[in-house]
């Protein structure tokens, strides 16, 4: 789509200094995402997925290598308020209503209020009727939808999701996955999502970046050829299952190749 | 995240191979050291230019000298204060424990007891101190104020520990048919070690403070008495030295509880 | 964990119980914050009730020791507080004491909020300030009160300083942890959106520090009041501390008991009020960790 950003990550390394010495979180990570694409990052725990995502958001600065978002640095895109982000913990402000939690993102970005768009998003994520509820009165799935609406409300050109459905049960997760696909197709925003669920990655992505732990590096990039919109029917199909199995194989070999003491992955198909 | 990663990312652990991580230590503790140094230098400088020729604000060096010179006065006073505080602590702890046992035995009484003791906590000690001097013989007030000031915190910790529910173990007791008394002794009491330590950590310094406060209102010996006298004589170095001694005593009691906590590994959370 | 699996059936009831009780807790909290007046009344009663019990005990002691020359009964104290001849003096003394207390509180909270904002905004500042704050927090203020008097003099400034010192550290630590408790995700999100430090402070950090601030002020209240009274007694010669002390020195024991009674009553009322705010605002502002 015309207003989204393409991503070019080139030779990115990230080393953290800690009390126990340097920790190499990312090593020579490179990949690209076309504008409007959907990419998932999967890998064992500690493989640097969050670090990579946070680097795209300029929350971390790579030790070396470059990240280009539509030709600019992440920091420039942040200053232009062009990124949206959501986390596993929905991270809502408990004293604000659903409506005002979504509006929070526009406040932070210093954008003018846009009540119509907030209402439109509430409709889009299926929370009509809960505009005035506070987070404590919502279920986990509803809170997660609020946090996704909040990520969209600034009309970002790049959407970054760190295990957005990680805390939800399987059924709800599937439902929200399909909703996310619908939203993504509707808005056409370039999206990068970290996930532990191979099925989720295969269902949603154009391509899956598989990473290994210690040091965190890209093992393989798996293309997902299925046509859109993908639906519940696809989830039961043989081809879907075969691709999931293949990604899981790559993941397993990624873990086996990791140095001893490697992270215990909690990857489910 | 695996255990090794968690440790890797967590700062502030006892470390081996210092040299390699010197840079990290500088980043971590450098600012605090700088601020501390600046604080001492500023104090030293201001003590030099402030009015009163050191009788109101002594230099750090004068304080250290006073600490050494007056130690033969400070030490007996400290022992007196600690003695009264210790007795107060014992009485206060006994009262708190009695209430805690009552709270364990009769659950409906838990709320009223907590509320009643909250009132004790609300008493402004300095307002009731003069009363104690009318009603009790010396060193009664010194002991009583320490006791009053520790009852509430000790009770809260004890009650919390002893009435905490350990559902899995309770189920186990129900399934295996164990007795309640046995359950209390072998699960409930050990499981409240942590709360006991929290109580100790708060109570020791609190008792010392209670006694010192009482000593301001009357008495012949003790840290509070010395302090009031130094104020009357404008003997600032000694007053500061006394302040440092009591602060160290409080810090020492923290450290002591910390050591005990380390020796009992299941109370680990306390050290965070 | 292994125990939970061996007792399968019992384990199920356990989770059921936990869930039910949790739902119950949020349910009551919600209804409480929706009916603030009722909550206030409950909190005040929770303070006054035990005070009445204490007065009853006092009356019993009074009746059992008829020959004690210092003792006065609760009825006499109440009568004095309502219509005693020195009641004007008492009111002036209380006004002075509570003005010091309030001034000290306001200054302490303002300084604590400012410093906490700085500390939570910059990791380097946190490393510079936090250790010192923690160390200074261990210093027992009551013990160094005479030192403060030497430094600050014998005026109202001393009362306020002591009050500030007692209130500040607990408030500061609670505010910092409250500000940090704002889920890390919110802060990251604000950063990703390019939010300025000021906006993040006002919309996220300050509101999240409210419950901790109230709890800390509540717990510091008796000690702060005590600190103010102590300075009145040994330094300024004003306020309720001096009133009580003069009454004792002049053998006006009814005045003394009356003064103590009123100051305790006010302390309990203030504590209950803060307790009310704690529950009422806490329900609104506490960041719940659970993601479910
Ligand atoms: N701020 C930090 N300081 C020090 N080390 C860090 C920091 N953030 C991450 N690390 C380390 O970098 C490595 C990668 O962490 P990261 O959080 O990116 O992994 P992840 O793939 O997201 O794992 P998970 O699947 O568990 O979320 C880990 O070894 C972690 O300990
Ligand atoms: Mg992660």
PDB file of N, CA and C in Angstrom, chain C residues 189-226:
ATOM      1  N   UNK C 189       5.595   1.861  24.785  1.00  0.00           N
ATOM      2  CA  UNK C 189       4.650   2.321  23.772  1.00  0.00           C
ATOM      3  C   UNK C 189       4.752   3.831  23.603  1.00  0.00           C
ATOM      4  N   UNK C 190       4.785   4.521  24.757  1.00  0.00           N
ATOM      5  CA  UNK C 190       4.875   5.977  24.707  1.00  0.00           C
ATOM      6  C   UNK C 190       6.129   6.403  23.959  1.00  0.00           C
ATOM      7  N   UNK C 191       7.235   5.674  24.199  1.00  0.00           N
ATOM      8  CA  UNK C 191       8.482   6.010  23.527  1.00  0.00           C
ATOM      9  C   UNK C 191       8.360   5.767  22.022  1.00  0.00           C
ATOM     10  N   UNK C 192       7.758   4.635  21.643  1.00  0.00           N
ATOM     11  CA  UNK C 192       7.622   4.306  20.224  1.00  0.00           C
ATOM     12  C   UNK C 192       6.771   5.346  19.499  1.00  0.00           C
ATOM     13  N   UNK C 193       5.789   5.886  20.236  1.00  0.00           N
ATOM     14  CA  UNK C 193       4.906   6.879  19.616  1.00  0.00           C
ATOM     15  C   UNK C 193       5.555   8.254  19.567  1.00  0.00           C
ATOM     16  N   UNK C 194       6.771   8.342  20.087  1.00  0.00           N
ATOM     17  CA  UNK C 194       7.465   9.620  20.085  1.00  0.00           C
ATOM     18  C   UNK C 194       6.920  10.579  21.121  1.00  0.00           C
ATOM     19  N   UNK C 195       6.353  10.055  22.215  1.00  0.00           N
ATOM     20  CA  UNK C 195       5.806  10.908  23.266  1.00  0.00           C
ATOM     21  C   UNK C 195       6.919  11.629  24.006  1.00  0.00           C
ATOM     22  N   UNK C 196       6.693  12.899  24.332  1.00  0.00           N
ATOM     23  CA  UNK C 196       7.720  13.651  25.053  1.00  0.00           C
ATOM     24  C   UNK C 196       7.761  13.192  26.507  1.00  0.00           C
ATOM     25  N   UNK C 197       8.893  13.431  27.145  1.00  0.00           N
ATOM     26  CA  UNK C 197       9.035  13.048  28.543  1.00  0.00           C
ATOM     27  C   UNK C 197       7.943  13.653  29.404  1.00  0.00           C
ATOM     28  N   UNK C 198       7.577  14.871  29.100  1.00  0.00           N
ATOM     29  CA  UNK C 198       6.578  15.584  29.895  1.00  0.00           C
ATOM     30  C   UNK C 198       5.214  14.896  29.796  1.00  0.00           C
ATOM     31  N   UNK C 199       4.815  14.554  28.554  1.00  0.00           N
ATOM     32  CA  UNK C 199       3.528  13.885  28.367  1.00  0.00           C
ATOM     33  C   UNK C 199       3.513  12.550  29.093  1.00  0.00           C
ATOM     34  N   UNK C 200       4.634  11.819  29.037  1.00  0.00           N
ATOM     35  CA  UNK C 200       4.680  10.519  29.692  1.00  0.00           C
ATOM     36  C   UNK C 200       4.555  10.681  31.193  1.00  0.00           C
ATOM     37  N   UNK C 201       5.183  11.716  31.701  1.00  0.00           N
ATOM     38  CA  UNK C 201       5.119  11.960  33.143  1.00  0.00           C
ATOM     39  C   UNK C 201       3.678  12.236  33.573  1.00  0.00           C
ATOM     40  N   UNK C 202       3.023  13.144  32.847  1.00  0.00           N
ATOM     41  CA  UNK C 202       1.693  13.583  33.263  1.00  0.00           C
ATOM     42  C   UNK C 202       0.640  12.491  33.057  1.00  0.00           C
ATOM     43  N   UNK C 203       0.704  11.797  31.927  1.00  0.00           N
ATOM     44  CA  UNK C 203      -0.368  10.841  31.631  1.00  0.00           C
ATOM     45  C   UNK C 203      -0.138   9.466  32.221  1.00  0.00           C
ATOM     46  N   UNK C 204       1.112   9.094  32.438  1.00  0.00           N
ATOM     47  CA  UNK C 204       1.370   7.724  32.883  1.00  0.00           C
ATOM     48  C   UNK C 204       1.940   7.675  34.300  1.00  0.00           C
ATOM     49  N   UNK C 205       3.061   8.361  34.505  1.00  0.00           N
ATOM     50  CA  UNK C 205       3.780   8.141  35.765  1.00  0.00           C
ATOM     51  C   UNK C 205       3.073   8.755  36.956  1.00  0.00           C
ATOM     52  N   UNK C 206       2.656  10.010  36.811  1.00  0.00           N
ATOM     53  CA  UNK C 206       2.024  10.651  37.971  1.00  0.00           C
ATOM     54  C   UNK C 206       0.779   9.893  38.429  1.00  0.00           C
ATOM     55  N   UNK C 207      -0.149   9.577  37.511  1.00  0.00           N
ATOM     56  CA  UNK C 207      -1.319   8.828  37.996  1.00  0.00           C
ATOM     57  C   UNK C 207      -0.945   7.487  38.625  1.00  0.00           C
ATOM     58  N   UNK C 208       0.059   6.794  38.084  1.00  0.00           N
ATOM     59  CA  UNK C 208       0.373   5.487  38.678  1.00  0.00           C
ATOM     60  C   UNK C 208       0.993   5.606  40.047  1.00  0.00           C
ATOM     61  N   UNK C 209       1.454   6.800  40.404  1.00  0.00           N
ATOM     62  CA  UNK C 209       2.106   6.912  41.709  1.00  0.00           C
ATOM     63  C   UNK C 209       1.106   7.247  42.812  1.00  0.00           C
ATOM     64  N   UNK C 210      -0.144   7.501  42.427  1.00  0.00           N
ATOM     65  CA  UNK C 210      -1.120   7.961  43.429  1.00  0.00           C
ATOM     66  C   UNK C 210      -1.349   6.966  44.581  1.00  0.00           C
ATOM     67  N   UNK C 211      -1.665   5.688  44.281  1.00  0.00           N
ATOM     68  CA  UNK C 211      -1.988   4.790  45.411  1.00  0.00           C
ATOM     69  C   UNK C 211      -0.832   4.640  46.389  1.00  0.00           C
ATOM     70  N   UNK C 212       0.387   4.467  45.848  1.00  0.00           N
ATOM     71  CA  UNK C 212       1.550   4.295  46.717  1.00  0.00           C
ATOM     72  C   UNK C 212       1.767   5.525  47.574  1.00  0.00           C
ATOM     73  N   UNK C 213       1.571   6.683  46.967  1.00  0.00           N
ATOM     74  CA  UNK C 213       1.749   7.934  47.695  1.00  0.00           C
ATOM     75  C   UNK C 213       0.786   8.009  48.877  1.00  0.00           C
ATOM     76  N   UNK C 214      -0.476   7.641  48.636  1.00  0.00           N
ATOM     77  CA  UNK C 214      -1.467   7.723  49.720  1.00  0.00           C
ATOM     78  C   UNK C 214      -1.136   6.717  50.818  1.00  0.00           C
ATOM     79  N   UNK C 215      -0.812   5.488  50.438  1.00  0.00           N
ATOM     80  CA  UNK C 215      -0.494   4.491  51.466  1.00  0.00           C
ATOM     81  C   UNK C 215       0.687   4.955  52.297  1.00  0.00           C
ATOM     82  N   UNK C 216       1.706   5.470  51.622  1.00  0.00           N
ATOM     83  CA  UNK C 216       2.897   5.903  52.348  1.00  0.00           C
ATOM     84  C   UNK C 216       2.563   7.058  53.284  1.00  0.00           C
ATOM     85  N   UNK C 217       1.746   8.010  52.809  1.00  0.00           N
ATOM     86  CA  UNK C 217       1.400   9.136  53.693  1.00  0.00           C
ATOM     87  C   UNK C 217       0.628   8.629  54.891  1.00  0.00           C
ATOM     88  N   UNK C 218      -0.215   7.643  54.655  1.00  0.00           N
ATOM     89  CA  UNK C 218      -1.004   7.106  55.760  1.00  0.00           C
ATOM     90  C   UNK C 218      -0.086   6.461  56.802  1.00  0.00           C
ATOM     91  N   UNK C 219       0.827   5.629  56.333  1.00  0.00           N
ATOM     92  CA  UNK C 219       1.695   4.930  57.278  1.00  0.00           C
ATOM     93  C   UNK C 219       2.660   5.882  57.969  1.00  0.00           C
ATOM     94  N   UNK C 220       2.999   6.994  57.300  1.00  0.00           N
ATOM     95  CA  UNK C 220       3.947   7.931  57.910  1.00  0.00           C
ATOM     96  C   UNK C 220       3.252   8.888  58.871  1.00  0.00           C
ATOM     97  N   UNK C 221       1.912   8.906  58.820  1.00  0.00           N
ATOM     98  CA  UNK C 221       1.185   9.932  59.582  1.00  0.00           C
ATOM     99  C   UNK C 221       1.499   9.934  61.086  1.00  0.00           C
ATOM    100  N   UNK C 222       1.355   8.796  61.789  1.00  0.00           N
ATOM    101  CA  UNK C 222       1.615   8.857  63.231  1.00  0.00           C
ATOM    102  C   UNK C 222       3.035   9.312  63.544  1.00  0.00           C
ATOM    103  N   UNK C 223       4.013   8.799  62.795  1.00  0.00           N
ATOM    104  CA  UNK C 223       5.399   9.182  63.057  1.00  0.00           C
ATOM    105  C   UNK C 223       5.619  10.663  62.773  1.00  0.00           C
ATOM    106  N   UNK C 224       5.024  11.180  61.692  1.00  0.00           N
ATOM    107  CA  UNK C 224       5.206  12.595  61.372  1.00  0.00           C
ATOM    108  C   UNK C 224       4.604  13.477  62.456  1.00  0.00           C
ATOM    109  N   UNK C 225       3.392  13.120  62.860  1.00  0.00           N
ATOM    110  CA  UNK C 225       2.732  13.891  63.916  1.00  0.00           C
ATOM    111  C   UNK C 225       3.586  13.857  65.181  1.00  0.00           C
ATOM    112  N   UNK C 226       4.077  12.676  65.493  1.00  0.00           N
ATOM    113  CA  UNK C 226       4.923  12.516  66.666  1.00  0.00           C
ATOM    114  C   UNK C 226       6.174  13.391  66.548  1.00  0.00           C
TER     115      UNK C 226
END
